[in-house]
């Protein structure tokens, strides 16, 4: 049985249908890159999987259990964690406080403040610093660490490299490689196609709400991806 299954999902913002009949299944330990132009529906799809947005149709199954009607906090407790676009940390609280706050939302497991420091070594010296005083890369690491503190089975990452320096992006991705190697199941929304394809097992390209390409990352050609991205055929 798949760890996560999304079945014929429709998601609306009022009259606008942002996600149209999208379906896929993800096995434990797989990494899926979700790509597509601005407004293609990637964020809306992630939020619907996390329970932040109720779908108009279709189903989300976690380990075979139908979680479609479940609110976000219950999905977090069942093992789905979202790192939202823009990070949304508590700026006045320290890194450690931001991390500890998330613990109560999730489940018991291996992730501790210390384990987050090991996964993101650049946070070690910043543990007692206010989140608002951190660099973009440190904030992103804290946001991912906060999601990990809930001990998720599925980690949903929305544009983690947005606005970061190339060095900070390298660091975040080095840490993600570690998470992938340790068997974390990940859905990654990423504008940087090269990076997305380098870490992912599979790729889905969205265009105007539809899933227009689903492929194994190592088999797909650059031409197939760009055609799907721009809706060329
Ligand atoms: P981006 O890369 O810009 O975040 P995206 O692929 O994540 O794009 P979404 O943010 O999911 O796309 O947006 C899909 C569509 O839904 C767009 O047309 C967008 O304008 C619309 N949309 C998104 N959020 C809302 C909202 N809260 N209310 C109304 N329309 C929305």
CSV table of C-alpha atoms and ligand atoms in Angstrom, one decimal, residues 11-19 34-47 53 85 158-159 162 189-191 206 208-209 229, ligand 1:
chain,number,residue,atom,x,y,z
A,11,UNK,CA,-9.5,22.1,-5.2
A,12,UNK,CA,-11.3,25.4,-5.7
A,13,UNK,CA,-10.7,29.0,-4.6
A,14,UNK,CA,-14.3,30.3,-5.0
A,15,UNK,CA,-15.1,30.1,-8.7
A,16,UNK,CA,-11.5,29.3,-9.7
A,17,UNK,CA,-10.6,25.7,-9.9
A,18,UNK,CA,-6.9,25.7,-8.9
A,19,UNK,CA,-6.4,21.9,-8.9
A,34,UNK,CA,6.1,19.2,-8.0
A,35,UNK,CA,7.0,21.7,-10.7
A,36,UNK,CA,5.1,24.2,-12.9
A,37,UNK,CA,4.8,27.9,-13.6
A,38,UNK,CA,3.5,30.5,-11.2
A,39,UNK,CA,-0.2,29.9,-10.5
A,40,UNK,CA,-0.2,26.3,-11.8
A,41,UNK,CA,-1.7,25.1,-8.5
A,42,UNK,CA,1.3,23.6,-6.7
A,43,UNK,CA,0.8,25.5,-3.4
A,44,UNK,CA,-2.9,24.8,-3.5
A,45,UNK,CA,-2.3,21.0,-4.0
A,46,UNK,CA,0.3,20.9,-1.1
A,47,UNK,CA,-2.1,22.8,1.2
A,53,UNK,CA,-7.5,23.8,2.3
A,85,UNK,CA,6.0,29.2,1.4
A,158,UNK,CA,6.9,24.7,-0.6
A,159,UNK,CA,9.6,26.6,-2.5
A,162,UNK,CA,12.9,31.0,-2.8
A,189,UNK,CA,7.6,22.3,-4.8
A,190,UNK,CA,10.5,23.9,-6.6
A,191,UNK,CA,11.0,26.5,-9.3
A,206,UNK,CA,1.3,21.1,-13.3
A,208,UNK,CA,-3.3,25.5,-15.0
A,209,UNK,CA,-4.4,23.0,-12.4
A,229,UNK,CA,6.0,23.5,-18.1
B,1,LIG,P1,3.1,30.0,-7.2
B,1,LIG,O1,4.4,29.4,-7.7
B,1,LIG,O2,2.8,31.4,-7.7
B,1,LIG,O3,2.9,29.9,-5.7
B,1,LIG,P2,1.3,27.8,-7.6
B,1,LIG,O4,1.6,26.8,-8.7
B,1,LIG,O5,1.7,27.4,-6.2
B,1,LIG,O6,2.0,29.2,-7.9
B,1,LIG,P3,-1.2,28.4,-6.5
B,1,LIG,O7,-0.7,29.4,-5.5
B,1,LIG,O8,-1.7,27.1,-5.9
B,1,LIG,O9,-0.2,28.1,-7.6
B,1,LIG,O10,-2.4,29.1,-7.3
B,1,LIG,C1,-3.2,28.4,-8.2
B,1,LIG,C2,-4.3,29.4,-8.7
B,1,LIG,O11,-5.2,29.7,-7.6
B,1,LIG,C3,-3.8,30.7,-9.1
B,1,LIG,O12,-4.6,31.1,-10.2
B,1,LIG,C4,-4.0,31.6,-7.9
B,1,LIG,O13,-4.2,33.0,-8.4
B,1,LIG,C5,-5.2,31.1,-7.3
B,1,LIG,N1,-5.3,31.2,-5.8
B,1,LIG,C6,-4.3,30.8,-5.0
B,1,LIG,N2,-4.7,31.1,-3.7
B,1,LIG,C7,-5.9,31.7,-3.8
B,1,LIG,C8,-6.8,32.3,-2.8
B,1,LIG,N3,-6.5,32.2,-1.5
B,1,LIG,N4,-7.9,32.8,-3.3
B,1,LIG,C9,-8.2,32.9,-4.6
B,1,LIG,N5,-7.4,32.4,-5.5
B,1,LIG,C10,-6.3,31.8,-5.2
